[in-house]
Amino acid sequence: MKYKIEKDKIIVEAGDDFDIEHILECGQIFRFYKFADGSYSVCSGDKFAKIMKNNKNYVIFSKDTNYFADFFDLKTDYSKIKNELKKDKVLAKTIPFGKGIRILKNSPLEMIFSFVISANNRIPRIKKIIEAMCEKAGENMGEYYAFPTIEKLASLPLNFYLGLGAGYRAKYLFKLAMELSGVDLNEKNKLETKELRNWLISLSGVGPKVADCILLFGFNRMDVFPIDTWTSKVYETFYNEGAKTREQMREHLVKRFGIYSGYAQQYLFYGARSYDVLKLKI
DNA sequence: TGCCAGGAAGCTA
DNA sequence: TAGCTTCATGGC
């Protein structure tokens, strides 16, 4: 896939390795908006971009082009990854539904809070709660609101979180903010995946599945396979070898897909949730 | 009305 | 360690 960075925009060749709908609608990010003309806007931390399709190219407009080139993982060769994964007969039939997916490199802090909110919740409501957080506590950047800083989040009372409509998760968010206050996430990123995962699980509101999503979308770790309601169905339908618990399913699938686990999980999740792949006869 | 949502925490044994 | 229950809220 070809791309080039100019002063305030990135031009990306549209095609099998980059489809903005696949990338944004596959459940890895919550702060994005689709406009009537088919263009999108995306927020990540305190950064912002607009994405428009122009003939055979996507144009990503932003004053932070280097950030978004990294965010969209433009240097990674997804054709190679998909060719490797297509050796698996289930993925061979599933990948075409989300062939333009790329795993984003999003803000770790934003991913931690977002996926704590995501637990036992629905995606439209998750988006509303996160948006409320940004509007009430994030910096007004004119065209959008930044995700709040940890300093700001740690200074807010429990009532702030109760007012977001987050339900019983409010107390987790409140505790989480204090637990993360003063923590250098860049320093945490130096840990091995297993150690980083254990630390994440020690945080309020973070269990195995939420930790795996944070590792995948916030810390760019591909040796994880989040097991949720959808991917547990995927396991039971296509990969069942007797695992009963989510932990057993996770171990089995990470062993199967290794360093490509995160990619495999996202193609399977998107296919199952958006295209009824679970009903395919494979 | 009852069920479920990209689950986690708390309790029991 | 494993299994069960509870936890707000909202859409269907």
CSV table of C-alpha atoms (C1' of nucleotides) in Angstrom, one decimal:
chain,number,residue,atom,x,y,z
A,1,MET,CA,0.0,0.0,0.0
A,2,LYS,CA,1.4,3.4,-1.0
A,3,TYR,CA,1.0,6.6,0.9
A,4,LYS,CA,2.7,10.0,1.0
A,5,ILE,CA,2.8,12.7,3.7
A,6,GLU,CA,2.4,16.3,2.7
A,7,LYS,CA,2.2,19.5,4.7
A,8,ASP,CA,-1.2,19.0,6.3
A,9,LYS,CA,-2.4,15.8,4.8
A,10,ILE,CA,-1.6,12.2,4.1
A,11,ILE,CA,-2.6,10.6,0.8
A,12,VAL,CA,-3.3,6.9,1.1
A,13,GLU,CA,-4.0,4.5,-1.8
A,14,ALA,CA,-7.5,3.1,-1.2
A,15,GLY,CA,-7.7,-0.6,-1.6
A,16,ASP,CA,-7.6,-4.0,0.0
A,17,ASP,CA,-5.2,-2.8,2.8
A,18,PHE,CA,-7.0,0.5,3.8
A,19,ASP,CA,-10.7,0.9,4.1
A,20,ILE,CA,-11.8,3.7,6.4
A,21,GLU,CA,-15.2,2.1,7.1
A,22,HIS,CA,-13.6,-1.2,8.1
A,23,ILE,CA,-11.0,0.5,10.2
A,24,LEU,CA,-13.3,2.7,12.2
A,25,GLU,CA,-16.4,0.5,12.4
A,26,CYS,CA,-14.7,-2.6,13.6
A,27,GLY,CA,-15.0,-1.8,17.3
A,28,GLN,CA,-11.4,-0.7,18.1
A,29,ILE,CA,-12.2,3.1,18.4
A,30,PHE,CA,-15.2,5.0,19.8
A,31,ARG,CA,-14.5,8.6,19.0
A,32,PHE,CA,-15.2,8.9,15.3
A,33,TYR,CA,-18.1,10.4,13.3
A,34,LYS,CA,-19.4,9.7,9.8
A,35,PHE,CA,-20.8,12.6,7.8
A,36,ALA,CA,-23.6,12.4,5.2
A,37,ASP,CA,-21.1,12.7,2.3
A,38,GLY,CA,-19.2,9.6,3.5
A,39,SER,CA,-16.3,11.4,5.1
A,40,TYR,CA,-15.2,10.7,8.7
A,41,SER,CA,-13.6,12.6,11.5
A,42,VAL,CA,-11.5,10.9,14.1
A,43,CYS,CA,-10.2,12.0,17.5
A,44,SER,CA,-7.4,10.3,19.4
A,45,GLY,CA,-6.2,11.8,22.7
A,46,ASP,CA,-5.9,15.5,21.9
A,47,LYS,CA,-5.4,14.9,18.1
A,48,PHE,CA,-7.9,15.3,15.3
A,49,ALA,CA,-8.2,14.3,11.6
A,50,LYS,CA,-10.7,14.3,8.8
A,51,ILE,CA,-10.7,11.5,6.2
A,52,MET,CA,-12.2,11.9,2.8
A,53,LYS,CA,-12.2,9.6,-0.2
A,54,ASN,CA,-11.0,11.2,-3.4
A,55,ASN,CA,-11.1,8.9,-6.5
A,56,LYS,CA,-8.7,6.1,-5.7
A,57,ASN,CA,-7.2,7.7,-2.7
A,58,TYR,CA,-8.1,8.6,0.9
A,59,VAL,CA,-6.9,12.0,2.1
A,60,ILE,CA,-6.3,12.3,5.8
A,61,PHE,CA,-6.3,16.0,6.7
A,62,SER,CA,-4.6,16.9,10.0
A,63,LYS,CA,-2.1,19.3,11.4
A,64,ASP,CA,-0.5,16.2,13.1
A,65,THR,CA,0.3,14.1,10.0
A,66,ASN,CA,3.1,12.2,11.6
A,67,TYR,CA,0.9,11.2,14.5
A,68,PHE,CA,-1.8,9.9,12.2
A,69,ALA,CA,0.6,8.1,9.9
A,70,ASP,CA,1.7,6.1,12.9
A,71,PHE,CA,-1.9,6.0,14.3
A,72,PHE,CA,-3.1,4.2,11.1
A,73,ASP,CA,0.0,2.0,11.1
A,74,LEU,CA,0.8,2.9,7.5
A,75,LYS,CA,4.2,1.3,7.6
A,76,THR,CA,2.9,-2.2,8.3
A,77,ASP,CA,2.4,-4.5,5.3
A,78,TYR,CA,-1.1,-5.9,5.9
A,79,SER,CA,-1.1,-8.0,2.7
A,80,LYS,CA,1.7,-10.1,4.2
A,81,ILE,CA,-0.2,-10.5,7.4
A,82,LYS,CA,-3.5,-11.4,5.7
A,83,ASN,CA,-1.7,-13.9,3.4
A,84,GLU,CA,-0.2,-15.6,6.5
A,85,LEU,CA,-3.6,-15.7,8.3
A,86,LYS,CA,-5.4,-17.0,5.2
A,87,LYS,CA,-3.7,-20.3,5.7
A,88,ASP,CA,-6.4,-20.7,8.3
A,89,LYS,CA,-9.6,-21.8,6.5
A,90,VAL,CA,-11.9,-19.8,8.8
A,91,LEU,CA,-9.9,-16.6,8.3
A,92,ALA,CA,-9.6,-17.3,4.6
A,93,LYS,CA,-13.4,-16.8,4.4
A,94,THR,CA,-13.7,-14.1,7.1
A,95,ILE,CA,-10.9,-11.7,6.2
A,96,PRO,CA,-12.7,-10.6,2.9
A,97,PHE,CA,-15.5,-9.0,5.0
A,98,GLY,CA,-13.0,-6.7,6.7
A,99,LYS,CA,-10.0,-6.8,4.4
A,100,GLY,CA,-9.3,-3.0,4.8
A,101,ILE,CA,-9.0,-3.3,8.6
A,102,ARG,CA,-5.8,-1.9,10.2
A,103,ILE,CA,-5.1,-2.0,14.0
A,104,LEU,CA,-4.9,1.5,15.2
A,105,LYS,CA,-2.2,2.8,17.6
A,106,ASN,CA,-4.4,4.8,19.9
A,107,SER,CA,-3.8,6.7,23.1
A,108,PRO,CA,-3.2,4.2,25.9
A,109,LEU,CA,-4.9,6.4,28.5
A,110,GLU,CA,-8.0,6.8,26.3
A,111,MET,CA,-8.1,3.1,25.6
A,112,ILE,CA,-7.9,2.2,29.3
A,113,PHE,CA,-10.9,4.4,30.2
A,114,SER,CA,-12.8,3.5,27.0
A,115,PHE,CA,-12.6,-0.2,27.5
A,116,VAL,CA,-13.5,0.0,31.2
A,117,ILE,CA,-16.6,1.8,30.0
A,118,SER,CA,-17.1,-0.9,27.3
A,119,ALA,CA,-17.6,-3.8,29.8
A,120,ASN,CA,-21.1,-5.2,29.6
A,121,ASN,CA,-22.2,-2.3,27.5
A,122,ARG,CA,-23.4,-1.5,24.0
A,123,ILE,CA,-21.2,0.4,21.5
A,124,PRO,CA,-23.6,3.4,20.9
A,125,ARG,CA,-23.9,4.0,24.6
A,126,ILE,CA,-20.1,3.5,25.1
A,127,LYS,CA,-19.6,6.3,22.5
A,128,LYS,CA,-22.1,8.6,24.3
A,129,ILE,CA,-20.4,8.2,27.7
A,130,ILE,CA,-16.9,8.8,26.3
A,131,GLU,CA,-18.1,11.8,24.4
A,132,ALA,CA,-19.7,13.2,27.6
A,133,MET,CA,-16.3,12.7,29.4
A,134,CYS,CA,-14.6,14.7,26.7
A,135,GLU,CA,-17.1,17.5,26.5
A,136,LYS,CA,-17.2,18.0,30.3
A,137,ALA,CA,-13.6,17.5,31.2
A,138,GLY,CA,-11.5,17.7,28.0
A,139,GLU,CA,-10.0,20.8,26.5
A,140,ASN,CA,-12.1,22.6,23.9
A,141,MET,CA,-10.0,22.5,20.8
A,142,GLY,CA,-12.5,24.4,18.6
A,143,GLU,CA,-13.6,21.8,16.2
A,144,TYR,CA,-13.6,19.0,18.8
A,145,TYR,CA,-12.8,18.2,22.5
A,146,ALA,CA,-9.6,16.5,23.6
A,147,PHE,CA,-9.7,13.4,25.7
A,148,PRO,CA,-9.2,14.7,29.3
A,149,THR,CA,-5.7,14.5,30.8
A,150,ILE,CA,-5.1,12.1,33.7
A,151,GLU,CA,-4.4,15.1,35.9
A,152,LYS,CA,-7.9,16.5,35.2
A,153,LEU,CA,-9.6,13.1,35.6
A,154,ALA,CA,-7.9,12.4,38.9
A,155,SER,CA,-9.1,15.8,40.2
A,156,LEU,CA,-12.8,15.1,39.6
A,157,PRO,CA,-15.2,13.8,42.2
A,158,LEU,CA,-17.2,10.6,42.1
A,159,ASN,CA,-20.3,12.7,41.2
A,160,PHE,CA,-18.6,13.7,37.9
A,161,TYR,CA,-18.5,10.0,36.8
A,162,LEU,CA,-22.0,9.3,38.1
A,163,GLY,CA,-23.2,12.1,35.9
A,164,LEU,CA,-21.8,10.5,32.7
A,165,GLY,CA,-24.5,7.8,32.6
A,166,ALA,CA,-21.9,5.1,33.1
A,167,GLY,CA,-24.0,3.3,35.6
A,168,TYR,CA,-22.2,1.1,38.1
A,169,ARG,CA,-18.9,1.7,36.1
A,170,ALA,CA,-18.7,5.2,37.6
A,171,LYS,CA,-17.0,4.1,40.8
A,172,TYR,CA,-14.5,2.0,38.7
A,173,LEU,CA,-13.7,5.1,36.6
A,174,PHE,CA,-13.3,7.3,39.7
A,175,LYS,CA,-10.9,4.8,41.3
A,176,LEU,CA,-9.1,4.2,38.0
A,177,ALA,CA,-8.3,7.9,37.6
A,178,MET,CA,-6.6,7.9,41.0
A,179,GLU,CA,-4.8,4.7,40.4
A,180,LEU,CA,-3.4,6.1,37.1
A,181,SER,CA,-2.5,9.5,38.5
A,182,GLY,CA,1.3,10.0,38.3
A,183,VAL,CA,1.8,6.7,36.3
A,184,ASP,CA,4.0,7.1,33.2
A,185,LEU,CA,2.3,4.9,30.5
A,186,ASN,CA,5.3,5.3,28.2
A,187,GLU,CA,7.4,3.6,30.9
A,188,LYS,CA,4.8,0.9,31.3
A,189,ASN,CA,5.0,0.2,27.6
A,190,LYS,CA,8.5,-1.1,28.1
A,191,LEU,CA,7.1,-4.1,30.0
A,192,GLU,CA,6.7,-7.5,28.4
A,193,THR,CA,3.1,-8.2,27.3
A,194,LYS,CA,2.5,-10.6,30.2
A,195,GLU,CA,3.7,-8.2,32.8
A,196,LEU,CA,1.9,-5.2,31.3
A,197,ARG,CA,-1.3,-7.4,31.2
A,198,ASN,CA,-0.9,-8.3,34.9
A,199,TRP,CA,-0.5,-4.6,35.8
A,200,LEU,CA,-3.6,-3.6,33.7
A,201,ILE,CA,-5.7,-6.3,35.4
A,202,SER,CA,-4.7,-4.8,38.8
A,203,LEU,CA,-6.5,-1.6,37.8
A,204,SER,CA,-10.0,-0.9,38.9
A,205,GLY,CA,-12.6,-2.1,36.3
A,206,VAL,CA,-10.0,-3.9,34.2
A,207,GLY,CA,-10.3,-7.7,33.8
A,208,PRO,CA,-8.8,-10.1,31.3
A,209,LYS,CA,-10.8,-9.1,28.3
A,210,VAL,CA,-10.5,-5.3,28.8
A,211,ALA,CA,-6.8,-5.7,29.5
A,212,ASP,CA,-6.4,-7.5,26.1
A,213,CYS,CA,-8.2,-4.8,24.3
A,214,ILE,CA,-6.0,-2.1,25.9
A,215,LEU,CA,-2.9,-4.1,25.0
A,216,LEU,CA,-4.1,-4.5,21.4
A,217,PHE,CA,-5.4,-1.0,20.6
A,218,GLY,CA,-3.4,1.2,23.1
A,219,PHE,CA,-0.1,-0.6,23.4
A,220,ASN,CA,0.1,-2.2,19.9
A,221,ARG,CA,0.6,-5.7,21.3
A,222,MET,CA,-0.4,-8.3,18.7
A,223,ASP,CA,0.2,-11.4,20.9
A,224,VAL,CA,-3.2,-11.1,22.6
A,225,PHE,CA,-6.7,-12.3,21.7
A,226,PRO,CA,-9.5,-10.6,23.5
A,227,ILE,CA,-12.3,-13.1,24.3
A,228,ASP,CA,-15.7,-11.4,24.5
A,229,THR,CA,-19.3,-12.5,23.7
A,230,TRP,CA,-18.5,-12.5,20.0
A,231,THR,CA,-15.1,-14.1,19.9
A,232,SER,CA,-16.2,-16.8,22.4
A,233,LYS,CA,-19.0,-17.7,19.9
A,234,VAL,CA,-16.3,-17.7,17.1
A,235,TYR,CA,-14.3,-20.2,19.2
A,236,GLU,CA,-17.3,-22.4,19.9
A,237,THR,CA,-18.4,-22.4,16.3
A,238,PHE,CA,-15.0,-22.8,14.4
A,239,TYR,CA,-12.2,-23.6,16.8
A,240,ASN,CA,-13.8,-25.7,19.5
A,241,GLU,CA,-11.4,-28.1,21.1
A,242,GLY,CA,-13.1,-28.4,24.5
A,243,ALA,CA,-12.1,-25.1,26.2
A,244,LYS,CA,-14.9,-24.1,28.6
A,245,THR,CA,-13.6,-20.9,30.2
A,246,ARG,CA,-12.6,-17.7,28.4
A,247,GLU,CA,-9.1,-18.1,29.8
A,248,GLN,CA,-8.8,-21.5,28.1
A,249,MET,CA,-10.2,-20.1,24.8
A,250,ARG,CA,-7.7,-17.2,25.0
A,251,GLU,CA,-4.7,-19.5,25.6
A,252,HIS,CA,-5.8,-21.8,22.8
A,253,LEU,CA,-6.2,-19.0,20.2
A,254,VAL,CA,-3.0,-17.1,21.2
A,255,LYS,CA,-1.1,-20.4,20.8
A,256,ARG,CA,-2.7,-20.9,17.4
A,257,PHE,CA,-2.1,-17.4,16.0
A,258,GLY,CA,1.0,-16.4,17.9
A,259,ILE,CA,2.3,-12.9,17.0
A,260,TYR,CA,-0.7,-12.5,14.6
A,261,SER,CA,-3.3,-13.1,17.3
A,262,GLY,CA,-4.5,-9.5,17.6
A,263,TYR,CA,-5.0,-9.2,13.8
A,264,ALA,CA,-6.9,-12.5,13.7
A,265,GLN,CA,-9.1,-11.5,16.5
A,266,GLN,CA,-10.1,-8.3,14.8
A,267,TYR,CA,-11.0,-9.9,11.5
A,268,LEU,CA,-13.0,-12.6,13.3
A,269,PHE,CA,-14.8,-10.1,15.6
A,270,TYR,CA,-15.8,-7.8,12.8
A,271,GLY,CA,-16.9,-10.6,10.6
A,272,ALA,CA,-19.0,-12.2,13.4
A,273,ARG,CA,-20.5,-8.9,14.6
A,274,SER,CA,-21.2,-7.2,11.3
A,275,TYR,CA,-21.5,-9.9,8.7
A,276,ASP,CA,-23.0,-13.0,10.4
A,277,VAL,CA,-19.9,-15.0,9.6
A,278,LEU,CA,-20.9,-17.4,12.4
A,279,LYS,CA,-23.5,-18.8,10.1
A,280,LEU,CA,-21.0,-19.6,7.3
A,281,LYS,CA,-20.4,-23.3,6.7
A,282,ILE,CA,-16.7,-23.7,6.9
B,1,DT,C1',-41.8,-7.7,30.2
B,2,DG,C1',-37.7,-9.8,29.9
B,3,DC,C1',-33.3,-10.1,27.8
B,4,DC,C1',-28.8,-8.6,26.7
B,5,DA,C1',-24.7,-5.7,26.0
B,6,DG,C1',-16.9,-6.1,23.2
B,7,DG,C1',-17.3,-8.2,31.7
B,8,DA,C1',-15.6,-7.2,36.3
B,9,DA,C1',-16.0,-7.5,41.2
B,10,DG,C1',-17.5,-9.7,45.2
B,11,DC,C1',-18.9,-13.6,47.5
B,12,DT,C1',-19.0,-18.6,48.5
B,13,DA,C1',-17.1,-23.1,49.0
C,1,DT,C1',-9.4,-22.0,41.7
C,2,DA,C1',-13.9,-22.4,40.1
C,3,DG,C1',-18.7,-21.2,40.0
C,4,DC,C1',-22.4,-18.0,40.9
C,5,DT,C1',-24.6,-13.4,41.6
C,6,DT,C1',-24.8,-8.6,41.3
C,7,DC,C1',-23.8,-4.4,39.3
C,8,DA,C1',-26.7,0.8,36.1
C,9,DT,C1',-28.5,1.9,31.9
C,10,DG,C1',-30.9,1.7,27.6
C,11,DG,C1',-32.6,-0.4,23.3
C,12,DC,C1',-35.3,-4.0,21.4
